[in-house]
Each structure stands twice: as C-alpha cells, then as structure tokens.
Amino acid sequence: MAIHLFKTSTPGTRNGAVDSQVKSNLRNNLIYGQHRCGKGHNARGIITARHRGGCHKRLYRKTDFLRNEKDIYGRIVTIEYDPNQNAYICLIHYGDGEKRYILHPRGAIIGDTIVSGIEVPIKMGNALPLSAV
C-alpha cells in the first residue's frame, strides 16, 4: 500500500497525501443522479437565493447493504470514496457477472475475494447472518 505525496504547488495541495489504491469512480449503472450545481439559481441561471452556491458536483452510488448474493464469490476491483456517505466503498465483481458497491471493510485491499452466506469462513469482508456467527 503506497502513499502518494503531493508536490506543493498550491496551498490546497500542501501536506496532502493519497492512498494509491483508491481509484476514481467508474461510469456504470451503479452511479446515478444529475450533475446539478444550481443551488440558489432558477432555470435561467439567475441567482434567486443569495449565499447558496459553491457546492461540488456529486453523484449517488447504489450501495448494497443487504449482501444477498449467497455463496457467490466476488473480487474487490476498486476502492472509491463516496462523497454522499463520507465513507469508502468497494466495487465488487461477482462470479455470475454482477457488479455491486459495498461499504469498504477496513483492511481489505484490491484483489481480495469476499463471499456472503451461512457457512462461509469468518474473515474480513465476508458477511454472515447473526444466527451463524
């Protein structure tokens, strides 16, 4: 796990560091929403509410909280930052071809395999029901 240190060229990049495993988001059907930065503006772009601007454009990511792909192994492809949840998420490619986002398990890296089910080993990233723990 390498950490990339920024070369200071502006005050915003001073003392900045980024984990090299965190990649930018992929444009697929798991990302939805509009590019809207129209806070305080009407349809013509005229400012109608003062002091309501300056936000960054954000898209929503569909996160799978249920983990109901039972006994199908998945591989962590990317680790991304989700600006709407203030958390990191992982893109998982399952063996049957499905792609889903899950919350990033701390300690999981790109290339790890995860599975959810009743009789799966207890390790980082796997999901078991409470009755099986």
PDB file of C-alpha atoms in Angstrom:
ATOM      1  CA  MET A   1       0.000   0.000   0.000  1.00  0.00           C
ATOM      2  CA  ALA A   2       1.875   3.048  -1.270  1.00  0.00           C
ATOM      3  CA  ILE A   3       1.072   6.608  -0.308  1.00  0.00           C
ATOM      4  CA  HIS A   4       1.492   9.318  -2.929  1.00  0.00           C
ATOM      5  CA  LEU A   5       2.695  12.651  -1.532  1.00  0.00           C
ATOM      6  CA  PHE A   6       1.710  15.777  -3.447  1.00  0.00           C
ATOM      7  CA  LYS A   7       4.254  18.258  -4.684  1.00  0.00           C
ATOM      8  CA  THR A   8       3.297  21.612  -3.140  1.00  0.00           C
ATOM      9  CA  SER A   9       2.203  23.867  -5.976  1.00  0.00           C
ATOM     10  CA  THR A  10      -0.829  25.487  -4.358  1.00  0.00           C
ATOM     11  CA  PRO A  11      -1.936  25.940  -0.736  1.00  0.00           C
ATOM     12  CA  GLY A  12      -4.584  23.244  -1.263  1.00  0.00           C
ATOM     13  CA  THR A  13      -2.006  20.568  -2.043  1.00  0.00           C
ATOM     14  CA  ARG A  14       0.289  21.378   0.855  1.00  0.00           C
ATOM     15  CA  ASN A  15       0.845  18.380   3.151  1.00  0.00           C
ATOM     16  CA  GLY A  16      -1.502  16.279   1.004  1.00  0.00           C
ATOM     17  CA  ALA A  17      -1.306  12.519   0.637  1.00  0.00           C
ATOM     18  CA  VAL A  18      -3.441   9.989  -1.222  1.00  0.00           C
ATOM     19  CA  ASP A  19      -3.525   6.211  -0.924  1.00  0.00           C
ATOM     20  CA  SER A  20      -2.590   4.751  -4.298  1.00  0.00           C
ATOM     21  CA  GLN A  21      -5.240   2.032  -4.098  1.00  0.00           C
ATOM     22  CA  VAL A  22      -8.113   4.497  -4.091  1.00  0.00           C
ATOM     23  CA  LYS A  23      -9.242   4.973  -7.676  1.00  0.00           C
ATOM     24  CA  SER A  24     -11.703   7.330  -9.263  1.00  0.00           C
ATOM     25  CA  ASN A  25     -15.242   6.164  -9.844  1.00  0.00           C
ATOM     26  CA  LEU A  26     -16.313   4.144 -12.859  1.00  0.00           C
ATOM     27  CA  ARG A  27     -19.227   5.253 -15.008  1.00  0.00           C
ATOM     28  CA  ASN A  28     -21.643   2.336 -14.877  1.00  0.00           C
ATOM     29  CA  ASN A  29     -25.265   1.677 -13.995  1.00  0.00           C
ATOM     30  CA  LEU A  30     -24.451   1.800 -10.261  1.00  0.00           C
ATOM     31  CA  ILE A  31     -23.982   5.570 -10.375  1.00  0.00           C
ATOM     32  CA  TYR A  32     -26.988   7.798 -10.873  1.00  0.00           C
ATOM     33  CA  GLY A  33     -28.122  11.357 -10.362  1.00  0.00           C
ATOM     34  CA  GLN A  34     -27.778  14.644 -12.153  1.00  0.00           C
ATOM     35  CA  HIS A  35     -24.832  16.971 -12.403  1.00  0.00           C
ATOM     36  CA  ARG A  36     -26.526  19.832 -10.565  1.00  0.00           C
ATOM     37  CA  CYS A  37     -24.870  22.797  -9.060  1.00  0.00           C
ATOM     38  CA  GLY A  38     -27.906  25.032  -9.328  1.00  0.00           C
ATOM     39  CA  LYS A  39     -28.320  25.915  -5.687  1.00  0.00           C
ATOM     40  CA  GLY A  40     -29.867  29.326  -5.483  1.00  0.00           C
ATOM     41  CA  HIS A  41     -30.353  29.632  -9.248  1.00  0.00           C
ATOM     42  CA  ASN A  42     -33.541  29.325 -11.240  1.00  0.00           C
ATOM     43  CA  ALA A  43     -33.982  27.618 -14.627  1.00  0.00           C
ATOM     44  CA  ARG A  44     -32.448  30.580 -16.453  1.00  0.00           C
ATOM     45  CA  GLY A  45     -29.380  30.633 -14.209  1.00  0.00           C
ATOM     46  CA  ILE A  46     -30.346  33.820 -12.394  1.00  0.00           C
ATOM     47  CA  ILE A  47     -29.414  33.932  -8.701  1.00  0.00           C
ATOM     48  CA  THR A  48     -32.654  33.943  -6.699  1.00  0.00           C
ATOM     49  CA  ALA A  49     -31.401  32.913  -3.242  1.00  0.00           C
ATOM     50  CA  ARG A  50     -28.265  34.568  -2.022  1.00  0.00           C
ATOM     51  CA  HIS A  51     -25.382  32.800  -0.258  1.00  0.00           C
ATOM     52  CA  ARG A  52     -26.359  29.356  -1.610  1.00  0.00           C
ATOM     53  CA  GLY A  53     -23.585  28.393  -4.030  1.00  0.00           C
ATOM     54  CA  GLY A  54     -20.217  26.742  -4.224  1.00  0.00           C
ATOM     55  CA  CYS A  55     -21.051  23.076  -3.773  1.00  0.00           C
ATOM     56  CA  HIS A  56     -19.216  20.331  -5.629  1.00  0.00           C
ATOM     57  CA  LYS A  57     -20.989  18.087  -8.107  1.00  0.00           C
ATOM     58  CA  ARG A  58     -21.837  14.721  -6.540  1.00  0.00           C
ATOM     59  CA  LEU A  59     -23.371  11.566  -7.959  1.00  0.00           C
ATOM     60  CA  TYR A  60     -25.097   8.872  -5.926  1.00  0.00           C
ATOM     61  CA  ARG A  61     -23.730   5.329  -5.775  1.00  0.00           C
ATOM     62  CA  LYS A  62     -26.111   2.417  -5.220  1.00  0.00           C
ATOM     63  CA  THR A  63     -24.670   0.628  -2.196  1.00  0.00           C
ATOM     64  CA  ASP A  64     -25.644  -2.975  -1.441  1.00  0.00           C
ATOM     65  CA  PHE A  65     -26.337  -3.166   2.291  1.00  0.00           C
ATOM     66  CA  LEU A  66     -28.244  -6.477   2.158  1.00  0.00           C
ATOM     67  CA  ARG A  67     -25.404  -8.582   0.680  1.00  0.00           C
ATOM     68  CA  ASN A  68     -27.931 -11.159  -0.562  1.00  0.00           C
ATOM     69  CA  GLU A  69     -25.650 -12.770  -3.200  1.00  0.00           C
ATOM     70  CA  LYS A  70     -25.427 -16.063  -1.295  1.00  0.00           C
ATOM     71  CA  ASP A  71     -22.400 -18.363  -1.770  1.00  0.00           C
ATOM     72  CA  ILE A  72     -21.123 -16.491  -4.842  1.00  0.00           C
ATOM     73  CA  TYR A  73     -17.544 -15.294  -4.596  1.00  0.00           C
ATOM     74  CA  GLY A  74     -16.749 -11.720  -5.525  1.00  0.00           C
ATOM     75  CA  ARG A  75     -13.492  -9.884  -6.135  1.00  0.00           C
ATOM     76  CA  ILE A  76     -12.720  -6.327  -4.998  1.00  0.00           C
ATOM     77  CA  VAL A  77     -11.912  -4.323  -8.137  1.00  0.00           C
ATOM     78  CA  THR A  78     -11.715  -0.719  -6.941  1.00  0.00           C
ATOM     79  CA  ILE A  79     -11.843   1.224  -3.706  1.00  0.00           C
ATOM     80  CA  GLU A  80     -13.574   4.590  -4.119  1.00  0.00           C
ATOM     81  CA  TYR A  81     -14.626   7.492  -1.966  1.00  0.00           C
ATOM     82  CA  ASP A  82     -18.351   8.098  -1.705  1.00  0.00           C
ATOM     83  CA  PRO A  83     -18.961  11.812  -1.089  1.00  0.00           C
ATOM     84  CA  ASN A  84     -22.596  11.319  -0.112  1.00  0.00           C
ATOM     85  CA  GLN A  85     -21.842   8.895   2.739  1.00  0.00           C
ATOM     86  CA  ASN A  86     -18.452  10.312   3.742  1.00  0.00           C
ATOM     87  CA  ALA A  87     -17.077   6.768   3.531  1.00  0.00           C
ATOM     88  CA  TYR A  88     -15.120   4.469   1.254  1.00  0.00           C
ATOM     89  CA  ILE A  89     -16.893   1.890  -0.884  1.00  0.00           C
ATOM     90  CA  CYS A  90     -15.666  -1.099  -2.920  1.00  0.00           C
ATOM     91  CA  LEU A  91     -16.764  -2.198  -6.369  1.00  0.00           C
ATOM     92  CA  ILE A  92     -17.279  -5.963  -6.325  1.00  0.00           C
ATOM     93  CA  HIS A  93     -17.336  -8.167  -9.432  1.00  0.00           C
ATOM     94  CA  TYR A  94     -19.215 -11.365  -8.566  1.00  0.00           C
ATOM     95  CA  GLY A  95     -18.659 -14.697 -10.297  1.00  0.00           C
ATOM     96  CA  ASP A  96     -22.028 -14.563 -12.051  1.00  0.00           C
ATOM     97  CA  GLY A  97     -21.127 -11.263 -13.736  1.00  0.00           C
ATOM     98  CA  GLU A  98     -22.977  -8.901 -11.410  1.00  0.00           C
ATOM     99  CA  LYS A  99     -21.341  -5.726 -10.092  1.00  0.00           C
ATOM    100  CA  ARG A 100     -22.222  -4.082  -6.785  1.00  0.00           C
ATOM    101  CA  TYR A 101     -20.891  -1.499  -4.380  1.00  0.00           C
ATOM    102  CA  ILE A 102     -20.426  -2.426  -0.716  1.00  0.00           C
ATOM    103  CA  LEU A 103     -19.010  -0.484   2.203  1.00  0.00           C
ATOM    104  CA  HIS A 104     -15.250  -0.900   2.335  1.00  0.00           C
ATOM    105  CA  PRO A 105     -14.185  -3.389   5.028  1.00  0.00           C
ATOM    106  CA  ARG A 106     -11.182  -1.912   6.831  1.00  0.00           C
ATOM    107  CA  GLY A 107      -8.095  -3.883   5.879  1.00  0.00           C
ATOM    108  CA  ALA A 108      -9.446  -5.237   2.587  1.00  0.00           C
ATOM    109  CA  ILE A 109      -7.326  -4.483  -0.485  1.00  0.00           C
ATOM    110  CA  ILE A 110      -7.858  -4.697  -4.228  1.00  0.00           C
ATOM    111  CA  GLY A 111      -7.902  -8.302  -5.395  1.00  0.00           C
ATOM    112  CA  ASP A 112      -9.346  -9.828  -2.212  1.00  0.00           C
ATOM    113  CA  THR A 113     -12.247 -12.260  -2.560  1.00  0.00           C
ATOM    114  CA  ILE A 114     -15.351 -11.961  -0.404  1.00  0.00           C
ATOM    115  CA  VAL A 115     -18.462 -14.086  -0.048  1.00  0.00           C
ATOM    116  CA  SER A 116     -21.710 -13.896   1.891  1.00  0.00           C
ATOM    117  CA  GLY A 117     -23.694 -16.871   3.082  1.00  0.00           C
ATOM    118  CA  ILE A 118     -24.461 -19.138   6.009  1.00  0.00           C
ATOM    119  CA  GLU A 119     -21.395 -21.407   6.071  1.00  0.00           C
ATOM    120  CA  VAL A 120     -18.585 -19.119   4.969  1.00  0.00           C
ATOM    121  CA  PRO A 121     -15.299 -18.602   6.838  1.00  0.00           C
ATOM    122  CA  ILE A 122     -15.158 -15.749   9.322  1.00  0.00           C
ATOM    123  CA  LYS A 123     -12.744 -13.271   7.778  1.00  0.00           C
ATOM    124  CA  MET A 124     -12.589  -9.599   6.853  1.00  0.00           C
ATOM    125  CA  GLY A 125     -15.194  -8.724   4.219  1.00  0.00           C
ATOM    126  CA  ASN A 126     -17.344 -11.851   4.458  1.00  0.00           C
ATOM    127  CA  ALA A 127     -20.977 -11.474   5.539  1.00  0.00           C
ATOM    128  CA  LEU A 128     -22.780 -13.994   7.733  1.00  0.00           C
ATOM    129  CA  PRO A 129     -26.220 -13.873   9.330  1.00  0.00           C
ATOM    130  CA  LEU A 130     -26.192 -13.369  13.089  1.00  0.00           C
ATOM    131  CA  SER A 131     -27.546 -16.882  13.663  1.00  0.00           C
ATOM    132  CA  ALA A 132     -24.434 -18.379  12.028  1.00  0.00           C
ATOM    133  CA  VAL A 133     -21.821 -16.416  13.963  1.00  0.00           C
TER     134      VAL A 133
END
